[in-house]
CSV table of C-alpha atoms and ligand atoms in Angstrom, one decimal:
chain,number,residue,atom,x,y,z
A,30,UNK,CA,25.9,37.8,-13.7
A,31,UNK,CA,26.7,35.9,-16.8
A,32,UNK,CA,29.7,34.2,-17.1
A,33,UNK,CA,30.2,35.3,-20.4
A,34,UNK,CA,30.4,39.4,-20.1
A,35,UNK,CA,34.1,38.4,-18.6
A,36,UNK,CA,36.4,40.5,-20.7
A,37,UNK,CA,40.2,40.5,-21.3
A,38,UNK,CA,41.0,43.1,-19.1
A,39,UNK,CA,38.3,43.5,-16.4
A,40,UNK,CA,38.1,43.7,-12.9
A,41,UNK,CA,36.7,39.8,-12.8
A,42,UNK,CA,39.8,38.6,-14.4
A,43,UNK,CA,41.9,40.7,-12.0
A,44,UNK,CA,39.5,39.3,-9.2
A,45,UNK,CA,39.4,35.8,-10.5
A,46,UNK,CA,43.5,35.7,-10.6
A,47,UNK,CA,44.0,36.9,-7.2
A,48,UNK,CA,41.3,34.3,-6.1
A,49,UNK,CA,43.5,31.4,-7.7
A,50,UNK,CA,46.6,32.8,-6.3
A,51,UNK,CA,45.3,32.4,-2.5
A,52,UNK,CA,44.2,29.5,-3.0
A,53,UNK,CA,48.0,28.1,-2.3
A,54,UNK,CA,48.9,29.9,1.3
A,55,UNK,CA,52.1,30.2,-0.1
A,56,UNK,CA,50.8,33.1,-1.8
A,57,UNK,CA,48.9,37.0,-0.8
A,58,UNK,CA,48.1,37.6,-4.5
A,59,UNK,CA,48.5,38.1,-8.0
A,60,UNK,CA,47.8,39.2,-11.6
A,61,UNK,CA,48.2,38.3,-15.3
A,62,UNK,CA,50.3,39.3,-17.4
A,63,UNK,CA,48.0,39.9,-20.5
A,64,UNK,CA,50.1,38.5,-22.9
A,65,UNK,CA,47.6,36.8,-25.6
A,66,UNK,CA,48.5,32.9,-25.8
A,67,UNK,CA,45.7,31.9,-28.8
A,68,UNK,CA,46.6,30.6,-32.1
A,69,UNK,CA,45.3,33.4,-33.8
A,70,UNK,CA,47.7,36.0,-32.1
A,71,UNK,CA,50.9,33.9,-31.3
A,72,UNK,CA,52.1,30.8,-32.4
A,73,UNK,CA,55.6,30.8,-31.0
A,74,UNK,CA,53.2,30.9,-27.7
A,75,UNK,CA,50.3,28.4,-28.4
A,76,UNK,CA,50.7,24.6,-27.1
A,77,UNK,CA,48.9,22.4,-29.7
A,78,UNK,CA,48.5,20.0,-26.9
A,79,UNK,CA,46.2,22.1,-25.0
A,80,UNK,CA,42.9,22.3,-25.3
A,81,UNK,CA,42.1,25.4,-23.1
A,82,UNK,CA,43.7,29.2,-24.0
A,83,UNK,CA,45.9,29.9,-21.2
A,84,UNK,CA,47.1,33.6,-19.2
A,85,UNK,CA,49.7,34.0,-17.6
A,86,UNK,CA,50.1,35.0,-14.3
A,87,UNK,CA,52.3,36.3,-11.6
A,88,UNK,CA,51.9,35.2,-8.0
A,89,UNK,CA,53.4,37.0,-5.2
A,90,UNK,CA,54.2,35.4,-2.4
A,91,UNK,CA,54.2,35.5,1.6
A,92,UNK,CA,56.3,38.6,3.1
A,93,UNK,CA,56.3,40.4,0.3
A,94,UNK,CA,53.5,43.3,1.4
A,95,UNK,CA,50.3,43.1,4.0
A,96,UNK,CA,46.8,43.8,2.7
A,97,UNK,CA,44.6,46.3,4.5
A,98,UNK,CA,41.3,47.5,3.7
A,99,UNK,CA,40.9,51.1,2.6
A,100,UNK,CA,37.2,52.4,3.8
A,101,UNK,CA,35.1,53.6,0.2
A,102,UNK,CA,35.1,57.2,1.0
A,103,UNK,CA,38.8,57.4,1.6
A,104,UNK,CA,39.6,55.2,-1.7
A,105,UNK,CA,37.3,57.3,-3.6
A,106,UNK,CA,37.9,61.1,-1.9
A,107,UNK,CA,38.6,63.6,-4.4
A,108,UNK,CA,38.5,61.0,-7.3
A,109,UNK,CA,35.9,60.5,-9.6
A,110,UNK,CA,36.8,56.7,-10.5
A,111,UNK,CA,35.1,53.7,-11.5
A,112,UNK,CA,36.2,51.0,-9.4
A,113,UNK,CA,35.2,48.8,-11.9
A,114,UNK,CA,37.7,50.1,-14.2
A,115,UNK,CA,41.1,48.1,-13.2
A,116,UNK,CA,43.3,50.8,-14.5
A,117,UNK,CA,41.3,53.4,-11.8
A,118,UNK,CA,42.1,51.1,-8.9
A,119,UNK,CA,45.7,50.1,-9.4
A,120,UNK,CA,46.4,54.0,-10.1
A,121,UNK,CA,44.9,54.8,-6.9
A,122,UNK,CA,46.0,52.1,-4.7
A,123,UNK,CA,49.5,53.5,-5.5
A,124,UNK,CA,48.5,57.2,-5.0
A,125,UNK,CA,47.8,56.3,-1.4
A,126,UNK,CA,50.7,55.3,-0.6
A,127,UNK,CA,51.7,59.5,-0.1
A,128,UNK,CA,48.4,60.4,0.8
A,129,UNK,CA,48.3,58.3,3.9
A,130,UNK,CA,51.2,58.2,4.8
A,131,UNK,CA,52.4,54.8,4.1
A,132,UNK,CA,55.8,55.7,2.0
A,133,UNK,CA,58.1,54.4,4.8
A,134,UNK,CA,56.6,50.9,5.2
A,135,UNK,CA,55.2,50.3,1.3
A,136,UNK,CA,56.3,51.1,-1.8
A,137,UNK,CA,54.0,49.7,-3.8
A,138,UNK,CA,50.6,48.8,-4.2
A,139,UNK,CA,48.2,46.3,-5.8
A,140,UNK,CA,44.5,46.4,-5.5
A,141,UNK,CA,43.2,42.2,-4.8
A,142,UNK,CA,39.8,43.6,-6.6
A,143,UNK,CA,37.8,42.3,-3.5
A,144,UNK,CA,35.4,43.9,-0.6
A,145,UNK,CA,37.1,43.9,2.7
A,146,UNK,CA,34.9,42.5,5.8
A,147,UNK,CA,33.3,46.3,6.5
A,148,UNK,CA,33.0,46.8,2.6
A,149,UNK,CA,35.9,49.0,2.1
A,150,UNK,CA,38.3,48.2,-1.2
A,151,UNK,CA,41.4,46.0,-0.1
A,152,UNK,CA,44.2,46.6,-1.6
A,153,UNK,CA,48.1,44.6,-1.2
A,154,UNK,CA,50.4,46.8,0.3
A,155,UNK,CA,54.6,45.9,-1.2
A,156,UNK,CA,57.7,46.0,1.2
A,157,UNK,CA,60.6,48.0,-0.8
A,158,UNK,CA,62.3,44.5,-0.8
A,159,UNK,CA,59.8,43.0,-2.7
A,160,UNK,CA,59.0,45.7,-5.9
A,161,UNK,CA,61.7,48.2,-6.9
A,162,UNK,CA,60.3,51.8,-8.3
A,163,UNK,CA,61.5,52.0,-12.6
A,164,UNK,CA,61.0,54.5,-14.8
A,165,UNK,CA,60.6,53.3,-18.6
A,166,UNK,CA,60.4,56.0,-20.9
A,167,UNK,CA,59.9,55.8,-24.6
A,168,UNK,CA,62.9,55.4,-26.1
A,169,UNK,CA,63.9,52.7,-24.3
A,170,UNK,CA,61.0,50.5,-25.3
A,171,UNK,CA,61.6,51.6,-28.6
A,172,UNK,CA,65.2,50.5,-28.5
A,173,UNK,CA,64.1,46.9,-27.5
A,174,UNK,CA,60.9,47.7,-30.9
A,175,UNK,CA,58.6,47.7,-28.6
A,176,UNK,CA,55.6,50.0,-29.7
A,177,UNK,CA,56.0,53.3,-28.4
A,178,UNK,CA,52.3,54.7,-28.5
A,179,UNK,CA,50.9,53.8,-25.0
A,180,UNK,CA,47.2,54.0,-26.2
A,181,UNK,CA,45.9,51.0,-23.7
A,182,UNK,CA,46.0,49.6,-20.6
A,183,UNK,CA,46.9,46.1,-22.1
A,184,UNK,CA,49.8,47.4,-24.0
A,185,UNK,CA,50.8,49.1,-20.6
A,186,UNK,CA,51.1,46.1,-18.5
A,187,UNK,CA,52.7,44.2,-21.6
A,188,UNK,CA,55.4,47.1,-22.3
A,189,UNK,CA,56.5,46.3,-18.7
A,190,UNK,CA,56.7,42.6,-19.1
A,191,UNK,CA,58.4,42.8,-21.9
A,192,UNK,CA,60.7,45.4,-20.8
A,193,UNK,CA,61.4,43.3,-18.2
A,194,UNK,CA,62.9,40.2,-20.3
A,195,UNK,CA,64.5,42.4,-22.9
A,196,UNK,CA,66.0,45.5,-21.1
A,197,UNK,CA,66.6,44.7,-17.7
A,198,UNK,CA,67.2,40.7,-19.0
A,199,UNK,CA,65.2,39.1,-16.5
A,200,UNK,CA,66.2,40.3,-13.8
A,201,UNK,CA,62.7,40.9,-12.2
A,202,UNK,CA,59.9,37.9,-11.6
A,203,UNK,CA,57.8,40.4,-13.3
A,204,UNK,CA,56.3,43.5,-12.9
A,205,UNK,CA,53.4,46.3,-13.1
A,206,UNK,CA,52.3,50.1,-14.2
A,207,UNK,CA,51.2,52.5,-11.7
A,208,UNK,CA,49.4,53.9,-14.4
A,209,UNK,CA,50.2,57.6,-13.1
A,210,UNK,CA,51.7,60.3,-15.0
A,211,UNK,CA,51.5,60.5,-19.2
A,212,UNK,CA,52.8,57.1,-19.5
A,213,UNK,CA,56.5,59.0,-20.7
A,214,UNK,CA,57.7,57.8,-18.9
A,215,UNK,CA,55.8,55.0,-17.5
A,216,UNK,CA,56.2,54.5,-13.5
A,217,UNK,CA,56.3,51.0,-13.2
A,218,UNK,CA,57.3,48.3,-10.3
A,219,UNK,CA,59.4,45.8,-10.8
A,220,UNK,CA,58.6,42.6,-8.1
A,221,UNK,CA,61.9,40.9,-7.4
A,222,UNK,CA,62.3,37.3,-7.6
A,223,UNK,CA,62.3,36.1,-4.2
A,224,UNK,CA,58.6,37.4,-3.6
A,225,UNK,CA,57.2,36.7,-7.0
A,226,UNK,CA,57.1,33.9,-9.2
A,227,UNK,CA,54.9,33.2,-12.6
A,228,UNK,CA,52.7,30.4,-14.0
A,229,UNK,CA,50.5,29.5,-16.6
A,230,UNK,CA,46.9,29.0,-16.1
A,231,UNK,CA,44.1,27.6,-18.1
A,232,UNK,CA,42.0,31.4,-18.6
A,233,UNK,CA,38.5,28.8,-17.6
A,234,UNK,CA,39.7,30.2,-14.0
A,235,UNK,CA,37.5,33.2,-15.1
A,236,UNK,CA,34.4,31.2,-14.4
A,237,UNK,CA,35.1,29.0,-11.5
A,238,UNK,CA,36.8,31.4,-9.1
A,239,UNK,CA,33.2,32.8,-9.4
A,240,UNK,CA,31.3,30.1,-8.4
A,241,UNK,CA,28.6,30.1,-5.2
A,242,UNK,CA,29.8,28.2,-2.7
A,243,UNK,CA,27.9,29.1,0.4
A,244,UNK,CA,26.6,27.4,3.7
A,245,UNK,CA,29.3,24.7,4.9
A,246,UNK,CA,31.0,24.9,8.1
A,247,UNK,CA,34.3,25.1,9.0
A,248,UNK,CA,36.8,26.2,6.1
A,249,UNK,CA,35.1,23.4,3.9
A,250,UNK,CA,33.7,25.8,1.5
A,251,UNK,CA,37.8,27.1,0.6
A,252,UNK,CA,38.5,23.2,0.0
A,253,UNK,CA,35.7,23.1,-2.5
A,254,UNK,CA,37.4,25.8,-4.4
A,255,UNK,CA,40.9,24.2,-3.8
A,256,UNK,CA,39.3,21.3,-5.7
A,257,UNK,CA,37.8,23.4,-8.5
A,258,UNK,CA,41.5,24.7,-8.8
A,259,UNK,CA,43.0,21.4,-9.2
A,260,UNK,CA,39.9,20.1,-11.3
A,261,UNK,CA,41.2,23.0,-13.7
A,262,UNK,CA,44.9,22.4,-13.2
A,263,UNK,CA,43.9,18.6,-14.3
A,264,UNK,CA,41.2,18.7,-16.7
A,265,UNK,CA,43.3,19.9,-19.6
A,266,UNK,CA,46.3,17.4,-20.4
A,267,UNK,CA,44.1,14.4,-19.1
A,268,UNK,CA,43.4,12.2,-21.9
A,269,UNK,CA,40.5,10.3,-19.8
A,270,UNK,CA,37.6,13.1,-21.2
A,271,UNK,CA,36.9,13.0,-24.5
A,272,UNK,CA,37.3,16.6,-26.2
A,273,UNK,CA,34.2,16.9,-26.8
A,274,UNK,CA,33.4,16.4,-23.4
A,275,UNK,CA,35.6,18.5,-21.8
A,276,UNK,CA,34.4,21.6,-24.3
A,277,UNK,CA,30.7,20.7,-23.2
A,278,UNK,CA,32.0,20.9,-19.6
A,279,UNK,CA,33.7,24.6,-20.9
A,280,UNK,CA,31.0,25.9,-23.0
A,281,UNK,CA,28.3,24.8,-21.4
A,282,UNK,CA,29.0,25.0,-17.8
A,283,UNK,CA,31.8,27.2,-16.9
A,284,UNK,CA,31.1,29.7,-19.2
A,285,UNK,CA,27.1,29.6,-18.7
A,286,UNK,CA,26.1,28.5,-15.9
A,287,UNK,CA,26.3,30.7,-12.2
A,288,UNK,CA,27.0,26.8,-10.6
A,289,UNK,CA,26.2,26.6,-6.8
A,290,UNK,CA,27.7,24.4,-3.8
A,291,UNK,CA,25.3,23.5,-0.8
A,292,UNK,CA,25.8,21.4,2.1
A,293,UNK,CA,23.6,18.0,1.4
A,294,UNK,CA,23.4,15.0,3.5
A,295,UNK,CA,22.3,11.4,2.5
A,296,UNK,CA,24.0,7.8,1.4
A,297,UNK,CA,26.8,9.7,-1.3
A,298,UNK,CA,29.4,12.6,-1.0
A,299,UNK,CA,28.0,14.3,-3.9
A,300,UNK,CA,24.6,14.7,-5.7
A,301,UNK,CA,23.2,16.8,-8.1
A,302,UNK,CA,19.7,17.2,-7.9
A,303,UNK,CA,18.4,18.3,-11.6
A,304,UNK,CA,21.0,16.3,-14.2
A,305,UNK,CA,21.5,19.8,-16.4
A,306,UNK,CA,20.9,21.2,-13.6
A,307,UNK,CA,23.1,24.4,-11.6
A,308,UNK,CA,23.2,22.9,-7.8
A,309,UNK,CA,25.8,20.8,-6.4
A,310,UNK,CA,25.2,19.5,-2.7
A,311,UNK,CA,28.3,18.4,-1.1
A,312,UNK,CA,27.8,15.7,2.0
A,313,UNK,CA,30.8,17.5,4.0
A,314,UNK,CA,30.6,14.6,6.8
A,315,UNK,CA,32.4,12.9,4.2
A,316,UNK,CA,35.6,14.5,3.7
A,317,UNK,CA,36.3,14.9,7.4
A,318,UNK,CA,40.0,14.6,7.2
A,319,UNK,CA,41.4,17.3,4.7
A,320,UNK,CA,44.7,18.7,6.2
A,321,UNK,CA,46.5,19.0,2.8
A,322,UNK,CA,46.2,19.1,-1.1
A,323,UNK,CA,47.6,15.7,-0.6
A,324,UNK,CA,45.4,14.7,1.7
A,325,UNK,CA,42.9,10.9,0.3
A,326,UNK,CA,40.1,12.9,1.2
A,327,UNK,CA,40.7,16.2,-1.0
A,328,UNK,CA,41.4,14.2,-4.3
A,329,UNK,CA,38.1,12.1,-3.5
A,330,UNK,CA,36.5,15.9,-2.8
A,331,UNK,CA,38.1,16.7,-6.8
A,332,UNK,CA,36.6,13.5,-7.8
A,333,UNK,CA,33.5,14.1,-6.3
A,334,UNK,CA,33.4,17.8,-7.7
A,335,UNK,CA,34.6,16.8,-11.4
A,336,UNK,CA,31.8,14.2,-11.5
A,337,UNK,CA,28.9,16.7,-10.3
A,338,UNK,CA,30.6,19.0,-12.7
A,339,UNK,CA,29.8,16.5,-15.5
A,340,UNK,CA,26.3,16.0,-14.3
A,341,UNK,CA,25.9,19.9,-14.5
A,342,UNK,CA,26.5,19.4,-17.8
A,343,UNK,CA,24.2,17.2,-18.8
A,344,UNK,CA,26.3,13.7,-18.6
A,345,UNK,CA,24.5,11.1,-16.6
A,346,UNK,CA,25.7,7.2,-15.7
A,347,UNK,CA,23.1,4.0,-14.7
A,348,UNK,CA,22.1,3.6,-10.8
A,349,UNK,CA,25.1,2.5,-8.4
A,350,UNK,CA,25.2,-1.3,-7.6
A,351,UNK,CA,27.8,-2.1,-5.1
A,352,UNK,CA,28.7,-5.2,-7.0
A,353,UNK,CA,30.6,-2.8,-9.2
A,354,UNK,CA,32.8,-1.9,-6.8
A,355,UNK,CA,35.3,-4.7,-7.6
A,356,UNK,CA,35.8,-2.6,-10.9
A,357,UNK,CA,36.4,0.6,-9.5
A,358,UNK,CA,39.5,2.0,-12.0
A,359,UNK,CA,38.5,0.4,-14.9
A,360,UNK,CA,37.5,3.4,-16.6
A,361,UNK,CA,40.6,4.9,-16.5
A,362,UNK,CA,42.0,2.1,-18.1
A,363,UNK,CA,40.0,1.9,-21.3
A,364,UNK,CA,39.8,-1.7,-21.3
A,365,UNK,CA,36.6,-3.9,-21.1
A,366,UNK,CA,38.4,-7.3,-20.6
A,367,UNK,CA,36.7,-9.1,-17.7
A,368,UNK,CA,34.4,-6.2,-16.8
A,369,UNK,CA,30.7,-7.0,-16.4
A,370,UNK,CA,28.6,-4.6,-19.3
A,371,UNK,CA,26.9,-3.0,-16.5
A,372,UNK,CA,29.7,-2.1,-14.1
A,373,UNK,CA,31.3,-1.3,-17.7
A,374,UNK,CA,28.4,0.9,-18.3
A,375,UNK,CA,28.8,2.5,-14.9
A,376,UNK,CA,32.5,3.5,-14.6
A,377,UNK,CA,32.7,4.4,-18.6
A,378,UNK,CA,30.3,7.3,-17.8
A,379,UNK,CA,31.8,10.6,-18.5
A,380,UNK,CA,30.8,11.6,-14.5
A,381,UNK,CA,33.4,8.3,-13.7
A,382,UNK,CA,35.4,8.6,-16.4
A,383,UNK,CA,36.1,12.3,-15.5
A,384,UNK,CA,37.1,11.1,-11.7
A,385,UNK,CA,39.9,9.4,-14.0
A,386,UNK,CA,41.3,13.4,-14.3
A,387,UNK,CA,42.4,13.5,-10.8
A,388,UNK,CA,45.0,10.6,-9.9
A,389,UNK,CA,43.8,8.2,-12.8
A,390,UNK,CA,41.4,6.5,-10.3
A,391,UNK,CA,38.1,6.6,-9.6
A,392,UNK,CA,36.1,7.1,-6.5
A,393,UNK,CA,34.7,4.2,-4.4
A,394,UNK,CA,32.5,6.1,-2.6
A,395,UNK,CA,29.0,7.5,-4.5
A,396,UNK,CA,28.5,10.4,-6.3
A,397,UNK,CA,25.1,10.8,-7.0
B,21,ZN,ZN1,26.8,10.7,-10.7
């Protein structure tokens, strides 16, 4: 897959959303919003201080629904959708709700755009308490002059958003189409506040949430991509990359590169084999004590992860000497003074400097 064929509305974006949302337990799922945040479209909505275009999305928490895995043939019986098409499986997540039987546990439904374990579709199933049934019809989204001709999916999920701040006053967290019916009016659920809650992410989530990250034991493999979140989250407002190095880092390797963690083993916590190259090895041993995001060992996993990242995309640094170590942290500081030029050289790498992004330290164990 290229990185590149995500679209706005596509089930990768719905896929790669969800992913981010469970990354935090606090959270079953998710979606965006779709409201365009560029330049070109809206400047009330554009942060000059931001490199990356952002989406935003809503996050729904723990208790609000269960997921379940619905087997293919009954997803798809009597339906001639393309599950690929997002509109196709949101509509018929929430036609099941009647058609088996769910209507006095669910109300709603929300498709997390992944395979169950016995490759069925699973789909998040919404307590009453957590999404409230609305109608919207046409008039009332012209009273608040909001376009009136429902001619795509976008402008479906928007219309409910915005219906949300202007008529019911932001009342809701939020909210969804069914896409059933004509769209006159348009069936729509309304997640209340307590079990959803919205945040703005950098849309570079695309690409990562897709990353191969395969063959570690334990539940090492969902801290690498708990690391690749916070390397996002980070890697924007920090002023320690250059611009031009963080849009190589973008262009060149989120949006091009299929990028793949392995396990590796050897004198470092993180190598990359081919500088330019697309593999990653990890040296899990390393990070043996990760019990939280706050954890030393998950921001030296970031760390190590940014600084491959860099190497991925192309950045390189002169061979570790432990007599360096004394300097550790002097690239975040942009000063020189009383630095020796090769431990200079070293830590002013963009793989070191980019370690900076994480706590404005850097990382006293090796990354190759
Ligand atoms: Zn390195």
């Amino acid at each position: 897959m290229s990185n590149t064929d995500i679209k706005f509305f596509s089930d990768n974006r719905f896929r790669a959303v969800f992913r981010y949302c469970i990354r935090d337990n606090k959270y079953i799922g998710g979606f965006p919003d779709f409201i365009d945040r560029s330049s070109a479209v809206s400047e009330k909505n554009y942060d000059v201080d931001k490199v990356f275009n952002y989406i935003g999305v809503f996050r729904i928490h723990q208790g609000a629904g269960k997921v379940k895995e619905i087997p293919l043939d009954v997803f798809n019986r009597d339906w001639s959708g393309n599950l690929s098409l997002p509109t196709y499986r949101i509509r018929r997540a929430n036609a099941l709700i009647k058609e088996l039987g769910y209507g006095n546990e669910f109300k709603a439904a929300f498709p997390t755009f992944e395979m169950g374990p016995n490759g069925g579709v699973e789909v998040l199933f919404l307590y009453e308490k957590a999404a409230k049934f609305k109608e919207i019809s046409k008039d009332e989204l012209n009273g608040i002059g909001f376009p009136t001709v429902m001619n795509s999916e976008v402008l479906l999920m928007r219309a409910v958003n915005a219906y949300n701040c202007i008529g019911y006053k932001g009342e809701y967290a939020g909210g969804f189409p069914t896409y059933l019916g004509e769209y006159n009016p348009i069936y729509a659920f309304m997640l209340t506040k307590g079990f959803c809650s919205y945040e703005e992410i950098p849309d570079i989530h695309d690409f990562v949430q897709m990353f191969d990250i395969q063959g570690f034991s334990g539940n090492f493999s969902e801290h690498i991509k708990s690391a690749l979140c916070e390397v996002v989250r980070k890697l924007d407002r920090s002023q320690h990359l250059k611009p031009v190095e963080k849009h190589k880092l973008v262009d060149e390797v989120f949006k091009k590169k299929a990028v793949r963690f392995r396990p590796g083993s050897g004198p470092w916590n993180g190598f990359t084999p081919v500088i330019g190259g697309e593999e990653i090895q990890i040296n899990q041993a390393q990070f043996s004590t990760i019990t939280s995001t706050s954890s030393p060992d998950f921001l030296n996993l970031c760390q190590t992860v940014i600084h491959e990242l860099m190497h991925v995309a192309g950045y390189d640094h002169i061979t570790y000497n432990p007599s360096f170590n004394a300097y550790a942290g002097a690239g975040c500081t942009g000063s020189s003074t009383g630095v020796p030029a090769d431990a200079w050289n070293y830590f002013d790498s963009a793989p070191l400097r980019a370690e900076c992004c994480i706590n404005g330290n850097q990382n006293l164990m090796i990354n190759k």
